[in-house]
Amino acid sequence: MKGVLETRELPSPALESNPLADVARRQLRVYLPPGYNEGSQRYPTVYFLHAFSNSGASWTNVSAFGLNALDRLDGLIEAGTIPPVIGVFPDGWTALGGSQWINSDAIGRYRDYVAKDVLGFVDRTYRTLPKAASRAVVGHSSGGYGALVMGRYHPELFSHLGSHAGDCYFEYCYLPDLPKAAGALLKAGGVEAWYQDFKKRSRETKPRSDDFTVINVLAMAAAYSPKKGEPLNLELPFDPQTGRLKLDVWNRWLVHDPVRFVPKFLDAFKKMKSVFLDCGTRDEFNLRWGTRMLAEEFKASGAELCHEEFEDSHSGVTYRFERSLGFLVPRMARE
């Protein structure tokens, strides 16, 4: 038997009047495990947070040869690797490509969107077990970062988290891209000029090779250093003319670095029942090292921790969710 995918339209009060004018009514995909519609049983729930430049639909895309998240859930349940669970796939897409799943004055309240709007709707609508011990939050890249954000702010909602190559140790994962972004923005004539040209080219031709680097830096600035009145309501962490690092702004970014905030909010993370961390040894964003640092910090939390490395790069690693789900789901409360 296979599970069933439902797609609902969910109005989000948290996203109303967001600064980017992105839609506040989002599609929400929910996976119901085999047998859900034939019984009255309640189930643990896993929340899946997608990566930067993806959307909630990315989890369910059909691959010619690979498996999507639904296929993997079906396979894990059928094999008995995990007991049946409900899977929830929120949509955090924005006009800048992503939100980092945080509340930002330049992007919107995407943490509240998940923790209040989505979670509340799911618990009202489906036969969940509405308690932290029966909820997990997992994600890859920016989604893995988002899982750590949820653990920091909402241990009362989630007791299990999985971060696959989540953004961390910003000196390694972001700093190398800042001079590249500075060059492209200088050539274009500034943030607003570059962004408008980027949107036009994305519709009419195709992105340039450095476009992902630039839009990623702009999105991170909107998340970590918002500033009203600036183009796109964000403040760059470097001088746009010289490229010199602006330490006051860069330090605002570092406050959001999991390597910094996990030890600072250890009391919250001590409430985690289980934590899964992994990263490829050839990760192009150097996230292997930040993940190792996080694993050291989590050892002090008392949570049951699984930290793994594997021989691969950053993208195309959806298969690794079989490892995190196989670790986390059996540890979730089922009554």
PDB file of C-alpha atoms in Angstrom, residues 43-317:
ATOM      1  CA  TYR A  43       0.111   9.512  14.177  1.00  0.00           C
ATOM      2  CA  PRO A  44       3.371  11.360  14.858  1.00  0.00           C
ATOM      3  CA  THR A  45       4.124  14.120  12.376  1.00  0.00           C
ATOM      4  CA  VAL A  46       7.301  15.014  10.477  1.00  0.00           C
ATOM      5  CA  TYR A  47       7.642  18.566   9.113  1.00  0.00           C
ATOM      6  CA  PHE A  48       9.889  18.861   6.033  1.00  0.00           C
ATOM      7  CA  LEU A  49      11.535  22.250   5.385  1.00  0.00           C
ATOM      8  CA  HIS A  50      12.827  22.726   1.849  1.00  0.00           C
ATOM      9  CA  ALA A  51      16.122  24.221   0.725  1.00  0.00           C
ATOM     10  CA  PHE A  52      16.821  27.701  -0.659  1.00  0.00           C
ATOM     11  CA  SER A  53      15.428  28.239  -4.198  1.00  0.00           C
ATOM     12  CA  ASN A  54      12.973  25.359  -3.723  1.00  0.00           C
ATOM     13  CA  SER A  55       9.323  25.273  -2.690  1.00  0.00           C
ATOM     14  CA  GLY A  56       6.932  22.944  -0.929  1.00  0.00           C
ATOM     15  CA  ALA A  57       6.233  21.265  -4.269  1.00  0.00           C
ATOM     16  CA  SER A  58       9.902  20.292  -4.633  1.00  0.00           C
ATOM     17  CA  TRP A  59       9.479  17.358  -2.246  1.00  0.00           C
ATOM     18  CA  THR A  60       6.859  15.743  -4.474  1.00  0.00           C
ATOM     19  CA  ASN A  61       8.416  16.349  -7.892  1.00  0.00           C
ATOM     20  CA  VAL A  62       8.589  13.249 -10.054  1.00  0.00           C
ATOM     21  CA  SER A  63      12.108  12.163 -10.950  1.00  0.00           C
ATOM     22  CA  ALA A  64      12.800  10.082 -14.052  1.00  0.00           C
ATOM     23  CA  PHE A  65      15.063   7.686 -12.180  1.00  0.00           C
ATOM     24  CA  GLY A  66      15.182   8.768  -8.527  1.00  0.00           C
ATOM     25  CA  LEU A  67      12.714   8.784  -5.654  1.00  0.00           C
ATOM     26  CA  ASN A  68      10.956  11.775  -4.152  1.00  0.00           C
ATOM     27  CA  ALA A  69      10.140  12.231  -0.464  1.00  0.00           C
ATOM     28  CA  LEU A  70       6.779  10.465  -0.793  1.00  0.00           C
ATOM     29  CA  ASP A  71       8.389   7.435  -2.427  1.00  0.00           C
ATOM     30  CA  ARG A  72      10.941   7.267   0.367  1.00  0.00           C
ATOM     31  CA  LEU A  73       8.297   7.524   3.089  1.00  0.00           C
ATOM     32  CA  ASP A  74       6.309   4.743   1.433  1.00  0.00           C
ATOM     33  CA  GLY A  75       9.415   2.581   1.119  1.00  0.00           C
ATOM     34  CA  LEU A  76      10.539   3.109   4.701  1.00  0.00           C
ATOM     35  CA  ILE A  77       7.084   2.307   6.075  1.00  0.00           C
ATOM     36  CA  GLU A  78       6.614  -0.735   3.833  1.00  0.00           C
ATOM     37  CA  ALA A  79      10.033  -2.103   4.843  1.00  0.00           C
ATOM     38  CA  GLY A  80       9.225  -1.608   8.522  1.00  0.00           C
ATOM     39  CA  THR A  81      12.200   0.733   8.952  1.00  0.00           C
ATOM     40  CA  ILE A  82       9.883   3.366  10.397  1.00  0.00           C
ATOM     41  CA  PRO A  83       6.339   3.156  11.759  1.00  0.00           C
ATOM     42  CA  PRO A  84       3.678   5.147   9.853  1.00  0.00           C
ATOM     43  CA  VAL A  85       3.849   8.931  10.169  1.00  0.00           C
ATOM     44  CA  ILE A  86       2.151  11.978   8.714  1.00  0.00           C
ATOM     45  CA  GLY A  87       4.456  14.132   6.548  1.00  0.00           C
ATOM     46  CA  VAL A  88       3.922  17.892   6.204  1.00  0.00           C
ATOM     47  CA  PHE A  89       5.556  19.993   3.464  1.00  0.00           C
ATOM     48  CA  PRO A  90       5.215  23.771   4.037  1.00  0.00           C
ATOM     49  CA  ASP A  91       5.971  26.225   1.238  1.00  0.00           C
ATOM     50  CA  GLY A  92       8.599  28.830   2.170  1.00  0.00           C
ATOM     51  CA  TRP A  93       9.258  30.231  -1.313  1.00  0.00           C
ATOM     52  CA  THR A  94       9.860  33.989  -1.539  1.00  0.00           C
ATOM     53  CA  ALA A  95      10.703  36.527  -4.230  1.00  0.00           C
ATOM     54  CA  LEU A  96      14.333  36.269  -3.051  1.00  0.00           C
ATOM     55  CA  GLY A  97      14.347  32.479  -3.277  1.00  0.00           C
ATOM     56  CA  GLY A  98      13.836  31.635   0.380  1.00  0.00           C
ATOM     57  CA  SER A  99      13.314  32.808   3.926  1.00  0.00           C
ATOM     58  CA  GLN A 100      15.734  30.785   6.091  1.00  0.00           C
ATOM     59  CA  TRP A 101      12.505  29.923   7.948  1.00  0.00           C
ATOM     60  CA  ILE A 102      12.954  32.882  10.310  1.00  0.00           C
ATOM     61  CA  ASN A 103      11.003  36.046  11.072  1.00  0.00           C
ATOM     62  CA  SER A 104      12.554  38.930   9.145  1.00  0.00           C
ATOM     63  CA  ASP A 105      11.503  42.543   8.632  1.00  0.00           C
ATOM     64  CA  ALA A 106      12.703  42.288   5.021  1.00  0.00           C
ATOM     65  CA  ILE A 107      11.092  38.951   4.092  1.00  0.00           C
ATOM     66  CA  GLY A 108       8.232  38.042   6.401  1.00  0.00           C
ATOM     67  CA  ARG A 109       7.399  35.876   9.408  1.00  0.00           C
ATOM     68  CA  TYR A 110       8.170  32.417   8.086  1.00  0.00           C
ATOM     69  CA  ARG A 111       8.992  30.912  11.477  1.00  0.00           C
ATOM     70  CA  ASP A 112       5.538  31.932  12.663  1.00  0.00           C
ATOM     71  CA  TYR A 113       4.064  30.598   9.432  1.00  0.00           C
ATOM     72  CA  VAL A 114       5.357  27.110  10.270  1.00  0.00           C
ATOM     73  CA  ALA A 115       5.057  27.142  14.054  1.00  0.00           C
ATOM     74  CA  LYS A 116       1.634  28.808  14.242  1.00  0.00           C
ATOM     75  CA  ASP A 117      -0.258  28.654  10.966  1.00  0.00           C
ATOM     76  CA  VAL A 118       0.861  25.347   9.470  1.00  0.00           C
ATOM     77  CA  LEU A 119       1.218  23.385  12.692  1.00  0.00           C
ATOM     78  CA  GLY A 120      -2.084  24.661  14.057  1.00  0.00           C
ATOM     79  CA  PHE A 121      -3.915  23.765  10.844  1.00  0.00           C
ATOM     80  CA  VAL A 122      -2.394  20.283  10.689  1.00  0.00           C
ATOM     81  CA  ASP A 123      -3.289  19.472  14.303  1.00  0.00           C
ATOM     82  CA  ARG A 124      -6.863  20.720  13.770  1.00  0.00           C
ATOM     83  CA  THR A 125      -7.350  18.870  10.496  1.00  0.00           C
ATOM     84  CA  TYR A 126      -5.578  15.532  10.814  1.00  0.00           C
ATOM     85  CA  ARG A 127      -5.284  12.783  13.409  1.00  0.00           C
ATOM     86  CA  THR A 128      -1.947  13.870  14.810  1.00  0.00           C
ATOM     87  CA  LEU A 129      -0.484  13.372  18.253  1.00  0.00           C
ATOM     88  CA  PRO A 130      -0.381  17.076  19.209  1.00  0.00           C
ATOM     89  CA  LYS A 131       2.678  17.168  21.431  1.00  0.00           C
ATOM     90  CA  ALA A 132       6.373  17.897  20.992  1.00  0.00           C
ATOM     91  CA  ALA A 133       7.494  14.322  21.636  1.00  0.00           C
ATOM     92  CA  SER A 134       5.457  13.252  18.595  1.00  0.00           C
ATOM     93  CA  ARG A 135       6.741  15.949  16.208  1.00  0.00           C
ATOM     94  CA  ALA A 136       9.960  16.087  14.198  1.00  0.00           C
ATOM     95  CA  VAL A 137      11.281  18.827  11.919  1.00  0.00           C
ATOM     96  CA  VAL A 138      13.832  17.995   9.218  1.00  0.00           C
ATOM     97  CA  GLY A 139      15.382  19.766   6.260  1.00  0.00           C
ATOM     98  CA  HIS A 140      18.334  20.107   3.908  1.00  0.00           C
ATOM     99  CA  SER A 141      20.596  23.160   3.484  1.00  0.00           C
ATOM    100  CA  SER A 142      18.441  26.206   4.320  1.00  0.00           C
ATOM    101  CA  GLY A 143      15.799  23.715   5.401  1.00  0.00           C
ATOM    102  CA  GLY A 144      18.298  22.082   7.745  1.00  0.00           C
ATOM    103  CA  TYR A 145      19.051  25.545   9.068  1.00  0.00           C
ATOM    104  CA  GLY A 146      15.325  26.041   9.551  1.00  0.00           C
ATOM    105  CA  ALA A 147      15.099  22.836  11.582  1.00  0.00           C
ATOM    106  CA  LEU A 148      17.757  24.227  13.930  1.00  0.00           C
ATOM    107  CA  VAL A 149      15.817  27.511  14.148  1.00  0.00           C
ATOM    108  CA  MET A 150      12.701  25.590  15.176  1.00  0.00           C
ATOM    109  CA  GLY A 151      14.692  23.766  17.833  1.00  0.00           C
ATOM    110  CA  ARG A 152      16.019  27.065  19.156  1.00  0.00           C
ATOM    111  CA  TYR A 153      12.684  28.867  19.387  1.00  0.00           C
ATOM    112  CA  HIS A 154      10.129  26.080  19.674  1.00  0.00           C
ATOM    113  CA  PRO A 155      11.262  23.151  21.819  1.00  0.00           C
ATOM    114  CA  GLU A 156       7.693  23.154  23.132  1.00  0.00           C
ATOM    115  CA  LEU A 157       6.567  22.109  19.640  1.00  0.00           C
ATOM    116  CA  PHE A 158       9.355  19.853  18.315  1.00  0.00           C
ATOM    117  CA  SER A 159      11.371  17.286  20.286  1.00  0.00           C
ATOM    118  CA  HIS A 160      13.143  15.737  17.289  1.00  0.00           C
ATOM    119  CA  LEU A 161      15.147  17.479  14.582  1.00  0.00           C
ATOM    120  CA  GLY A 162      17.228  16.549  11.579  1.00  0.00           C
ATOM    121  CA  SER A 163      19.590  18.920   9.781  1.00  0.00           C
ATOM    122  CA  HIS A 164      21.154  17.763   6.522  1.00  0.00           C
ATOM    123  CA  ALA A 165      23.996  20.136   5.597  1.00  0.00           C
ATOM    124  CA  GLY A 166      22.262  22.994   7.386  1.00  0.00           C
ATOM    125  CA  ASP A 167      23.844  26.430   6.957  1.00  0.00           C
ATOM    126  CA  CYS A 168      26.364  26.882   9.769  1.00  0.00           C
ATOM    127  CA  TYR A 169      29.761  28.371  10.536  1.00  0.00           C
ATOM    128  CA  PHE A 170      29.135  31.403   8.371  1.00  0.00           C
ATOM    129  CA  GLU A 171      32.842  32.206   7.935  1.00  0.00           C
ATOM    130  CA  TYR A 172      33.133  29.112   5.757  1.00  0.00           C
ATOM    131  CA  CYS A 173      29.722  28.831   4.079  1.00  0.00           C
ATOM    132  CA  TYR A 174      28.938  32.487   3.270  1.00  0.00           C
ATOM    133  CA  LEU A 175      32.107  34.559   3.517  1.00  0.00           C
ATOM    134  CA  PRO A 176      33.756  33.121   0.359  1.00  0.00           C
ATOM    135  CA  ASP A 177      30.791  34.294  -1.746  1.00  0.00           C
ATOM    136  CA  LEU A 178      30.730  37.898  -0.556  1.00  0.00           C
ATOM    137  CA  PRO A 179      33.461  39.236  -2.907  1.00  0.00           C
ATOM    138  CA  LYS A 180      31.826  37.455  -5.847  1.00  0.00           C
ATOM    139  CA  ALA A 181      28.503  39.083  -5.055  1.00  0.00           C
ATOM    140  CA  ALA A 182      30.203  42.457  -4.535  1.00  0.00           C
ATOM    141  CA  GLY A 183      31.684  42.319  -8.034  1.00  0.00           C
ATOM    142  CA  ALA A 184      28.381  41.467  -9.713  1.00  0.00           C
ATOM    143  CA  LEU A 185      26.476  44.145  -7.804  1.00  0.00           C
ATOM    144  CA  LEU A 186      29.111  46.786  -8.565  1.00  0.00           C
ATOM    145  CA  LYS A 187      28.968  45.960 -12.259  1.00  0.00           C
ATOM    146  CA  ALA A 188      25.174  46.091 -12.315  1.00  0.00           C
ATOM    147  CA  GLY A 189      24.989  49.436 -10.527  1.00  0.00           C
ATOM    148  CA  GLY A 190      23.677  48.297  -7.163  1.00  0.00           C
ATOM    149  CA  VAL A 191      21.251  45.937  -5.477  1.00  0.00           C
ATOM    150  CA  GLU A 192      18.024  47.186  -7.045  1.00  0.00           C
ATOM    151  CA  ALA A 193      19.456  47.358 -10.576  1.00  0.00           C
ATOM    152  CA  TRP A 194      20.912  43.866 -10.317  1.00  0.00           C
ATOM    153  CA  TYR A 195      17.698  42.419  -8.906  1.00  0.00           C
ATOM    154  CA  GLN A 196      15.441  43.898 -11.575  1.00  0.00           C
ATOM    155  CA  ASP A 197      17.789  42.681 -14.315  1.00  0.00           C
ATOM    156  CA  PHE A 198      17.941  39.248 -12.676  1.00  0.00           C
ATOM    157  CA  LYS A 199      14.150  38.928 -12.656  1.00  0.00           C
ATOM    158  CA  LYS A 200      13.950  40.006 -16.296  1.00  0.00           C
ATOM    159  CA  ARG A 201      16.652  37.587 -17.426  1.00  0.00           C
ATOM    160  CA  SER A 202      15.153  34.738 -15.407  1.00  0.00           C
ATOM    161  CA  ARG A 203      11.865  35.159 -17.269  1.00  0.00           C
ATOM    162  CA  GLU A 204      13.234  35.818 -20.729  1.00  0.00           C
ATOM    163  CA  THR A 205      16.492  33.894 -21.054  1.00  0.00           C
ATOM    164  CA  LYS A 206      18.280  32.015 -18.310  1.00  0.00           C
ATOM    165  CA  PRO A 207      20.297  32.914 -15.197  1.00  0.00           C
ATOM    166  CA  ARG A 208      24.008  33.660 -15.461  1.00  0.00           C
ATOM    167  CA  SER A 209      26.560  31.435 -13.779  1.00  0.00           C
ATOM    168  CA  ASP A 210      27.016  33.805 -10.837  1.00  0.00           C
ATOM    169  CA  ASP A 211      23.338  34.584 -10.310  1.00  0.00           C
ATOM    170  CA  PHE A 212      22.772  31.957  -7.635  1.00  0.00           C
ATOM    171  CA  THR A 213      25.682  33.324  -5.601  1.00  0.00           C
ATOM    172  CA  VAL A 214      24.325  36.872  -5.729  1.00  0.00           C
ATOM    173  CA  ILE A 215      20.670  36.074  -5.019  1.00  0.00           C
ATOM    174  CA  ASN A 216      21.782  33.810  -2.164  1.00  0.00           C
ATOM    175  CA  VAL A 217      23.803  36.644  -0.591  1.00  0.00           C
ATOM    176  CA  LEU A 218      20.879  39.057  -0.993  1.00  0.00           C
ATOM    177  CA  ALA A 219      18.464  36.572   0.562  1.00  0.00           C
ATOM    178  CA  MET A 220      20.793  35.957   3.495  1.00  0.00           C
ATOM    179  CA  ALA A 221      21.193  39.711   4.019  1.00  0.00           C
ATOM    180  CA  ALA A 222      17.407  40.087   3.988  1.00  0.00           C
ATOM    181  CA  ALA A 223      17.186  37.343   6.621  1.00  0.00           C
ATOM    182  CA  TYR A 224      20.094  38.304   8.869  1.00  0.00           C
ATOM    183  CA  SER A 225      20.581  42.065   8.381  1.00  0.00           C
ATOM    184  CA  PRO A 226      17.271  43.629   7.333  1.00  0.00           C
ATOM    185  CA  LYS A 227      17.186  47.411   7.231  1.00  0.00           C
ATOM    186  CA  LYS A 228      14.157  49.427   6.221  1.00  0.00           C
ATOM    187  CA  GLY A 229      14.781  52.122   3.670  1.00  0.00           C
ATOM    188  CA  GLU A 230      17.625  50.290   1.915  1.00  0.00           C
ATOM    189  CA  PRO A 231      17.071  48.597  -1.481  1.00  0.00           C
ATOM    190  CA  LEU A 232      15.053  45.414  -0.825  1.00  0.00           C
ATOM    191  CA  ASN A 233      15.081  46.457   2.854  1.00  0.00           C
ATOM    192  CA  LEU A 234      18.432  44.759   3.424  1.00  0.00           C
ATOM    193  CA  GLU A 235      21.903  45.861   4.474  1.00  0.00           C
ATOM    194  CA  LEU A 236      24.889  44.234   2.795  1.00  0.00           C
ATOM    195  CA  PRO A 237      27.712  42.975   5.034  1.00  0.00           C
ATOM    196  CA  PHE A 238      30.307  44.679   2.826  1.00  0.00           C
ATOM    197  CA  ASP A 239      30.958  48.120   1.406  1.00  0.00           C
ATOM    198  CA  PRO A 240      29.494  48.125  -2.150  1.00  0.00           C
ATOM    199  CA  GLN A 241      32.389  50.194  -3.563  1.00  0.00           C
ATOM    200  CA  THR A 242      35.434  48.613  -1.928  1.00  0.00           C
ATOM    201  CA  GLY A 243      34.130  45.205  -0.865  1.00  0.00           C
ATOM    202  CA  ARG A 244      35.480  45.799   2.631  1.00  0.00           C
ATOM    203  CA  LEU A 245      33.686  43.716   5.223  1.00  0.00           C
ATOM    204  CA  LYS A 246      31.377  45.835   7.409  1.00  0.00           C
ATOM    205  CA  LEU A 247      31.997  44.207  10.757  1.00  0.00           C
ATOM    206  CA  ASP A 248      28.937  45.674  12.453  1.00  0.00           C
ATOM    207  CA  VAL A 249      26.672  44.121   9.821  1.00  0.00           C
ATOM    208  CA  TRP A 250      28.651  40.890   9.594  1.00  0.00           C
ATOM    209  CA  ASN A 251      28.297  40.507  13.354  1.00  0.00           C
ATOM    210  CA  ARG A 252      24.536  40.736  12.913  1.00  0.00           C
ATOM    211  CA  TRP A 253      24.819  37.734  10.608  1.00  0.00           C
ATOM    212  CA  LEU A 254      26.906  35.798  13.109  1.00  0.00           C
ATOM    213  CA  VAL A 255      24.190  36.073  15.757  1.00  0.00           C
ATOM    214  CA  HIS A 256      22.141  33.808  13.476  1.00  0.00           C
ATOM    215  CA  ASP A 257      24.908  31.216  13.035  1.00  0.00           C
ATOM    216  CA  PRO A 258      23.903  27.853  14.583  1.00  0.00           C
ATOM    217  CA  VAL A 259      27.479  27.325  15.722  1.00  0.00           C
ATOM    218  CA  ARG A 260      26.914  30.422  17.885  1.00  0.00           C
ATOM    219  CA  PHE A 261      23.278  30.053  18.883  1.00  0.00           C
ATOM    220  CA  VAL A 262      23.154  26.338  19.724  1.00  0.00           C
ATOM    221  CA  PRO A 263      25.480  26.691  22.746  1.00  0.00           C
ATOM    222  CA  LYS A 264      23.827  29.988  23.722  1.00  0.00           C
ATOM    223  CA  PHE A 265      20.374  28.381  23.751  1.00  0.00           C
ATOM    224  CA  LEU A 266      21.454  25.028  25.095  1.00  0.00           C
ATOM    225  CA  ASP A 267      18.564  25.000  27.576  1.00  0.00           C
ATOM    226  CA  ALA A 268      16.164  24.836  24.610  1.00  0.00           C
ATOM    227  CA  PHE A 269      18.150  22.174  22.799  1.00  0.00           C
ATOM    228  CA  LYS A 270      18.379  20.078  25.970  1.00  0.00           C
ATOM    229  CA  LYS A 271      14.664  19.480  25.488  1.00  0.00           C
ATOM    230  CA  MET A 272      15.336  17.630  22.228  1.00  0.00           C
ATOM    231  CA  LYS A 273      14.805  13.874  22.432  1.00  0.00           C
ATOM    232  CA  SER A 274      16.797  13.087  19.296  1.00  0.00           C
ATOM    233  CA  VAL A 275      18.983  15.021  16.835  1.00  0.00           C
ATOM    234  CA  PHE A 276      20.318  13.903  13.455  1.00  0.00           C
ATOM    235  CA  LEU A 277      23.129  15.813  11.698  1.00  0.00           C
ATOM    236  CA  ASP A 278      24.927  14.946   8.500  1.00  0.00           C
ATOM    237  CA  CYS A 279      26.902  16.469   5.621  1.00  0.00           C
ATOM    238  CA  GLY A 280      28.759  15.264   2.550  1.00  0.00           C
ATOM    239  CA  THR A 281      32.545  15.214   2.696  1.00  0.00           C
ATOM    240  CA  ARG A 282      32.643  17.127  -0.620  1.00  0.00           C
ATOM    241  CA  ASP A 283      30.067  19.770   0.289  1.00  0.00           C
ATOM    242  CA  GLU A 284      30.778  22.814  -1.890  1.00  0.00           C
ATOM    243  CA  PHE A 285      29.739  25.252   0.834  1.00  0.00           C
ATOM    244  CA  ASN A 286      32.186  23.839   3.385  1.00  0.00           C
ATOM    245  CA  LEU A 287      29.304  22.798   5.626  1.00  0.00           C
ATOM    246  CA  ARG A 288      31.077  19.649   6.706  1.00  0.00           C
ATOM    247  CA  TRP A 289      33.080  21.637   9.230  1.00  0.00           C
ATOM    248  CA  GLY A 290      30.233  23.618  10.726  1.00  0.00           C
ATOM    249  CA  THR A 291      28.249  20.386  11.054  1.00  0.00           C
ATOM    250  CA  ARG A 292      31.147  18.844  12.947  1.00  0.00           C
ATOM    251  CA  MET A 293      31.200  21.853  15.260  1.00  0.00           C
ATOM    252  CA  LEU A 294      27.457  21.526  15.839  1.00  0.00           C
ATOM    253  CA  ALA A 295      27.823  17.843  16.667  1.00  0.00           C
ATOM    254  CA  GLU A 296      30.312  18.767  19.380  1.00  0.00           C
ATOM    255  CA  GLU A 297      27.888  21.314  20.811  1.00  0.00           C
ATOM    256  CA  PHE A 298      24.967  18.892  20.757  1.00  0.00           C
ATOM    257  CA  LYS A 299      26.939  16.349  22.739  1.00  0.00           C
ATOM    258  CA  ALA A 300      26.540  18.728  25.670  1.00  0.00           C
ATOM    259  CA  SER A 301      22.771  18.934  25.213  1.00  0.00           C
ATOM    260  CA  GLY A 302      22.010  15.414  26.355  1.00  0.00           C
ATOM    261  CA  ALA A 303      19.906  14.704  23.267  1.00  0.00           C
ATOM    262  CA  GLU A 304      20.365  11.353  21.597  1.00  0.00           C
ATOM    263  CA  LEU A 305      22.633  12.394  18.709  1.00  0.00           C
ATOM    264  CA  CYS A 306      23.479  10.773  15.402  1.00  0.00           C
ATOM    265  CA  HIS A 307      26.157  12.579  13.353  1.00  0.00           C
ATOM    266  CA  GLU A 308      27.221  11.103  10.012  1.00  0.00           C
ATOM    267  CA  GLU A 309      29.376  12.046   7.036  1.00  0.00           C
ATOM    268  CA  PHE A 310      29.053  10.485   3.614  1.00  0.00           C
ATOM    269  CA  GLU A 311      30.953  10.626   0.343  1.00  0.00           C
ATOM    270  CA  ASP A 312      28.973  13.130  -1.714  1.00  0.00           C
ATOM    271  CA  SER A 313      28.468  16.841  -2.410  1.00  0.00           C
ATOM    272  CA  HIS A 314      25.769  19.331  -1.373  1.00  0.00           C
ATOM    273  CA  SER A 315      22.961  18.805  -3.884  1.00  0.00           C
ATOM    274  CA  GLY A 316      21.020  15.745  -4.967  1.00  0.00           C
ATOM    275  CA  VAL A 317      21.219  14.042  -1.587  1.00  0.00           C
TER     276      VAL A 317
END
